[in-house]
Amino acid sequence: MTGVTATAPGPTGGGRRRLAAPTVTMLPRVVDSLSFLYLDIVRIHQDDTGVCAEITTQRRGTETVYLPTASLACVLLGPGTSITAPALATFARHGTTVLITGMGGVRCYAATVPGTLTTTWLEHQARAWADDTRRLAIATAMYEHRFGPDQAPPGATLQQLRGLEGQRVKALYKLLARQHRIQRFRRSYDPDSWDTQDPVNLALSAANTCLYGIVHAAIVALGCSPALGFVHSGNQQAFVYDIADLYKAELTIPLAFSLNTSDRPEAEARRSFREGLRLFRLMPRIVRDLQTLLAPDTPRPDPDETLDEQLVDLWDPVTGPLPSGTNHA
């Protein structure tokens, strides 16, 4: 069993077994995490066993479900949810992103950011974002990731890339509408008139919000900033929108159109999207794509071989990073 070690038998012939203290290498990697869990109308608290979700009804009494905090990438807390400080602290220690959302996971109002993360990938992101040439190169790479190699015109500006992207997405909407025999479709997102929207728009908004949660979890798990986007800007979720756009045409848009006759498009979109992620193994793809976009020429060793307890380095412009906790006088 993981984390259990055996010692040699003592003089009396009896053996002793002890539970080893957990180390960084024992924790699940983000690429191995479960995708997301949506909860509403429950109380989440910490007890002696772990973090659990508790709900009480007249018909079934009190029901308790324990949550695999260390293996969850993202938890979406909907209306009617309460969470205690110890439970929230456990999520933070395990690197689980917690999103506070509206009904059905639609609209993200707040999110936690796990601490004690390496800044390696944040530094790659910040350097690329601050350099206009590299920023455009990454935006171009995102475009070609979505639509195929060499699809971006040579020397295209960011404005031209946005225009080409919009044309392709509209063409995809038109194609799917024709396949599902929808006479007219127009993408809209209006929280003030939510109940009057058609099933495709409702399903697409719900599925996209779940996708944003997963992408946000991957970004912060790598230590990157969700705010430093390369195509989107001016929003704390700009980079989340950048990365999520890489997968919408494959995952959320076809799913939403397939639910055009559903009576519960939001709930079915979340359920179907979660089940589909098992086939697509989205979390490992997000991590790999993020690293490739931010540092395409940097070799990436096996994370299992590079995990250590060193959390903070000292910066030196000449010699590079230096170990902290040492008197350098």
XYZ file of C-alpha atoms in Angstrom:
329
model
C 0.000 0.000 0.000
C 1.320 3.445 -0.868
C 2.911 5.244 2.045
C 3.399 2.163 4.233
C 6.862 0.858 4.997
C 7.979 -2.214 6.904
C 10.835 -2.490 9.384
C 12.943 -5.493 10.176
C 11.591 -7.824 12.883
C 12.773 -6.992 16.392
C 14.477 -9.340 18.810
C 11.139 -10.830 19.795
C 10.385 -11.747 16.198
C 7.521 -9.311 15.882
C 7.374 -6.876 12.978
C 6.385 -3.259 13.109
C 4.704 -1.270 10.389
C 4.386 2.447 10.381
C 2.637 4.979 8.180
C 5.239 7.056 6.359
C 4.821 10.804 6.228
C 3.421 11.860 2.813
C 5.850 13.450 0.387
C 5.381 15.606 -2.706
C 5.879 12.605 -4.992
C 2.939 10.803 -3.383
C 0.449 13.472 -4.424
C -1.427 12.969 -7.707
C -0.128 15.030 -10.613
C -2.512 17.453 -12.283
C -2.442 15.380 -15.487
C -3.798 12.417 -13.499
C -6.551 14.386 -11.749
C -10.261 13.835 -12.124
C -11.809 16.612 -14.162
C -14.389 18.515 -12.100
C -17.180 18.128 -9.595
C -20.249 20.377 -9.471
C -22.072 20.719 -6.130
C -25.079 22.732 -5.041
C -27.448 22.798 -2.052
C -24.945 20.946 0.143
C -22.774 21.673 3.177
C -19.083 20.900 2.764
C -17.034 20.422 5.903
C -13.941 18.706 7.261
C -14.082 15.887 9.787
C -11.521 13.438 11.157
C -11.685 11.373 7.968
C -11.600 14.022 5.264
C -13.690 16.563 3.391
C -17.294 15.564 2.874
C -20.457 16.933 1.279
C -23.542 16.604 3.449
C -27.190 17.069 2.545
C -30.284 16.553 4.690
C -33.769 15.852 3.308
C -36.997 14.759 4.963
C -37.279 11.715 2.744
C -33.759 10.304 3.018
C -32.377 11.955 6.130
C -28.734 13.013 6.195
C -26.461 11.701 3.452
C -22.691 12.162 3.460
C -20.306 11.716 0.547
C -16.541 12.026 1.018
C -14.685 13.949 -1.687
C -11.327 12.830 -3.177
C -9.758 16.257 -2.648
C -6.223 15.335 -3.702
C -7.467 13.843 -6.976
C -9.895 16.589 -8.004
C -8.671 19.255 -10.383
C -11.648 21.555 -9.950
C -14.710 21.897 -7.713
C -17.584 24.147 -8.778
C -19.749 25.345 -5.881
C -23.221 26.406 -6.999
C -26.049 28.187 -5.143
C -27.073 26.859 -1.740
C -23.574 25.585 -0.963
C -21.726 26.356 2.257
C -18.135 25.386 2.995
C -16.143 25.582 6.209
C -12.702 27.145 6.495
C -10.945 23.818 7.309
C -12.465 22.192 4.222
C -11.418 25.096 2.018
C -7.911 24.930 3.479
C -7.707 21.232 2.599
C -8.662 21.970 -1.009
C -5.949 24.625 -1.112
C -3.290 22.299 0.325
C -4.118 19.661 -2.264
C -4.008 22.143 -5.142
C -7.700 21.787 -5.996
C -9.171 24.868 -7.661
C -12.453 25.961 -6.059
C -14.813 28.031 -8.200
C -17.852 29.887 -6.885
C -20.446 29.791 -9.656
C -24.040 30.544 -10.418
C -26.777 27.979 -11.010
C -25.606 25.023 -13.039
C -21.995 26.168 -12.973
C -22.732 29.073 -15.308
C -20.683 32.217 -14.629
C -17.671 32.130 -12.347
C -17.753 34.699 -9.526
C -14.594 33.805 -7.604
C -11.814 31.224 -7.495
C -9.099 30.087 -5.125
C -5.462 29.817 -6.175
C -3.319 27.099 -4.540
C -0.097 28.303 -2.942
C 3.420 26.794 -2.858
C 3.612 26.518 -6.643
C 6.783 26.726 -8.688
C 7.090 29.876 -10.814
C 8.900 28.192 -13.711
C 5.964 28.276 -16.089
C 4.741 31.662 -14.835
C 8.148 33.087 -15.775
C 7.890 31.563 -19.264
C 4.396 33.056 -19.594
C 5.359 36.517 -18.317
C 8.404 36.791 -20.592
C 6.400 35.750 -23.650
C 3.466 38.013 -22.768
C 5.707 41.069 -22.304
C 7.432 40.576 -25.667
C 5.131 41.687 -28.513
C 6.887 39.455 -31.049
C 6.637 36.334 -28.908
C 3.081 37.190 -27.894
C 2.000 37.296 -31.528
C 3.911 34.065 -32.206
C 1.999 32.276 -29.426
C -1.325 33.701 -30.656
C -0.468 32.367 -34.122
C 0.453 28.980 -32.650
C -2.935 28.889 -30.886
C -4.687 29.614 -34.175
C -2.818 26.824 -35.962
C -3.456 24.471 -33.052
C -7.178 24.930 -33.665
C -7.307 24.969 -37.452
C -4.213 23.088 -38.588
C -0.550 23.775 -39.382
C 0.256 26.598 -41.809
C -3.332 27.880 -41.707
C -2.299 31.324 -40.470
C -1.251 33.667 -43.311
C 2.429 34.679 -43.135
C 2.862 37.930 -41.260
C -0.774 38.014 -40.101
C -1.581 40.537 -37.402
C -3.543 39.679 -34.287
C -6.555 41.547 -35.667
C -6.433 39.465 -38.854
C -6.201 36.253 -36.832
C -9.275 37.264 -34.821
C -11.208 37.914 -38.028
C -10.234 34.557 -39.534
C -11.111 32.767 -36.295
C -14.550 34.394 -36.215
C -15.268 33.336 -39.796
C -14.301 29.726 -39.101
C -16.415 29.508 -35.948
C -19.439 30.939 -37.746
C -18.935 28.386 -40.500
C -18.861 25.616 -37.864
C -22.118 26.909 -36.335
C -23.727 26.908 -39.775
C -22.535 23.379 -40.543
C -23.765 21.933 -37.259
C -27.083 23.766 -37.518
C -27.599 22.186 -40.941
C -26.671 18.725 -39.643
C -29.163 18.989 -36.770
C -31.849 20.624 -38.940
C -31.877 23.886 -37.041
C -33.213 26.560 -39.337
C -31.537 29.488 -37.644
C -28.907 29.776 -34.941
C -27.182 32.774 -33.451
C -24.755 32.511 -30.576
C -25.895 34.646 -27.636
C -25.131 34.861 -23.936
C -27.578 36.971 -21.950
C -27.702 36.269 -18.197
C -30.584 38.746 -17.812
C -32.781 36.691 -20.182
C -31.436 33.275 -19.338
C -34.674 31.280 -19.398
C -35.717 32.581 -22.816
C -32.626 31.290 -24.640
C -32.752 28.291 -26.949
C -31.426 24.867 -25.820
C -28.225 25.101 -27.887
C -27.153 28.390 -26.304
C -28.022 27.111 -22.821
C -26.082 23.879 -23.338
C -23.113 25.703 -24.851
C -22.910 28.191 -21.960
C -23.082 25.395 -19.382
C -20.473 23.230 -21.125
C -18.143 26.188 -21.699
C -18.286 27.119 -18.020
C -17.236 23.589 -17.051
C -14.445 23.791 -19.616
C -13.303 27.133 -18.165
C -13.144 25.548 -14.723
C -10.961 22.681 -15.911
C -8.653 24.990 -17.868
C -8.403 27.361 -14.884
C -7.446 24.404 -12.682
C -4.697 23.344 -15.087
C -3.333 26.880 -15.428
C -3.043 27.515 -11.700
C -1.728 23.982 -11.083
C 1.217 24.852 -13.329
C 1.660 28.139 -11.493
C 0.687 30.324 -14.458
C -1.456 33.457 -14.318
C -5.042 33.192 -15.611
C -4.953 36.937 -16.334
C -2.043 37.151 -18.815
C -3.756 36.204 -22.067
C -2.218 36.275 -25.535
C -5.413 36.768 -27.560
C -7.822 37.899 -24.840
C -6.887 40.702 -22.459
C -8.283 43.015 -19.803
C -9.852 40.251 -17.712
C -8.648 38.034 -14.858
C -9.686 35.010 -16.947
C -8.042 36.104 -20.216
C -5.585 33.193 -20.439
C -8.363 30.777 -19.439
C -10.390 31.930 -22.447
C -7.328 31.602 -24.692
C -6.705 27.976 -23.763
C -10.375 26.964 -23.604
C -10.852 28.175 -27.186
C -8.432 25.451 -28.304
C -10.965 22.750 -27.460
C -14.431 24.245 -27.980
C -14.800 23.190 -31.609
C -13.997 19.616 -30.626
C -15.801 19.335 -27.305
C -18.443 21.857 -26.322
C -19.869 23.167 -29.604
C -20.822 19.777 -31.145
C -22.198 18.669 -27.771
C -24.410 21.750 -27.478
C -25.915 21.270 -30.936
C -26.631 17.619 -30.178
C -28.860 18.783 -27.289
C -31.022 21.088 -29.423
C -34.212 19.150 -28.527
C -33.371 18.556 -24.860
C -35.746 19.631 -22.085
C -32.799 20.049 -19.684
C -29.930 21.199 -21.887
C -27.784 22.649 -19.076
C -27.812 19.563 -16.857
C -27.358 17.194 -19.786
C -24.498 19.292 -21.155
C -22.604 19.114 -17.861
C -23.222 15.382 -17.507
C -22.319 14.526 -21.086
C -19.284 16.789 -21.029
C -17.955 15.153 -17.857
C -18.430 11.677 -19.309
C -16.787 12.683 -22.582
C -13.677 13.922 -20.799
C -12.825 10.348 -19.871
C -12.409 9.575 -23.544
C -10.576 12.776 -24.462
C -8.280 12.790 -21.382
C -8.446 16.553 -21.494
C -6.347 17.427 -18.441
C -3.098 15.848 -19.769
C -3.714 17.554 -23.115
C -4.144 20.971 -21.500
C -0.917 20.607 -19.518
C 1.019 19.417 -22.573
C -0.407 22.138 -24.833
C 0.280 24.862 -22.265
C 3.901 23.837 -21.919
C 4.358 23.539 -25.681
C 2.875 26.976 -26.322
C 4.837 28.777 -23.609
C 8.195 27.061 -24.128
C 8.235 25.050 -27.372
C 12.026 24.620 -27.339
C 12.407 23.760 -23.661
C 12.871 20.053 -22.810
C 10.363 18.829 -20.254
C 11.645 16.056 -17.988
C 9.354 13.587 -16.288
C 7.622 15.458 -13.431
C 8.023 12.396 -11.208
C 11.799 12.795 -11.486
C 11.891 16.533 -10.765
C 9.593 16.947 -7.766
C 11.396 18.127 -4.656
C 10.781 20.107 -1.520
C 12.526 23.290 -2.685
C 9.826 25.944 -2.973
C 11.741 29.238 -3.090
C 14.912 30.309 -4.909
C 16.882 33.553 -4.854
C 17.205 35.427 -8.139
C 20.630 36.448 -9.376
C 21.132 38.207 -12.752
C 24.593 36.666 -13.192
C 24.563 33.139 -11.803
C 20.846 32.426 -12.096
C 18.637 30.910 -9.344
C 20.325 30.293 -5.996
C 19.025 28.126 -3.138
C 17.244 29.978 -0.371
C 17.750 29.444 3.350
C 21.492 30.039 3.049
C 23.577 32.933 4.322
C 25.328 34.219 1.174
C 27.336 36.896 2.987
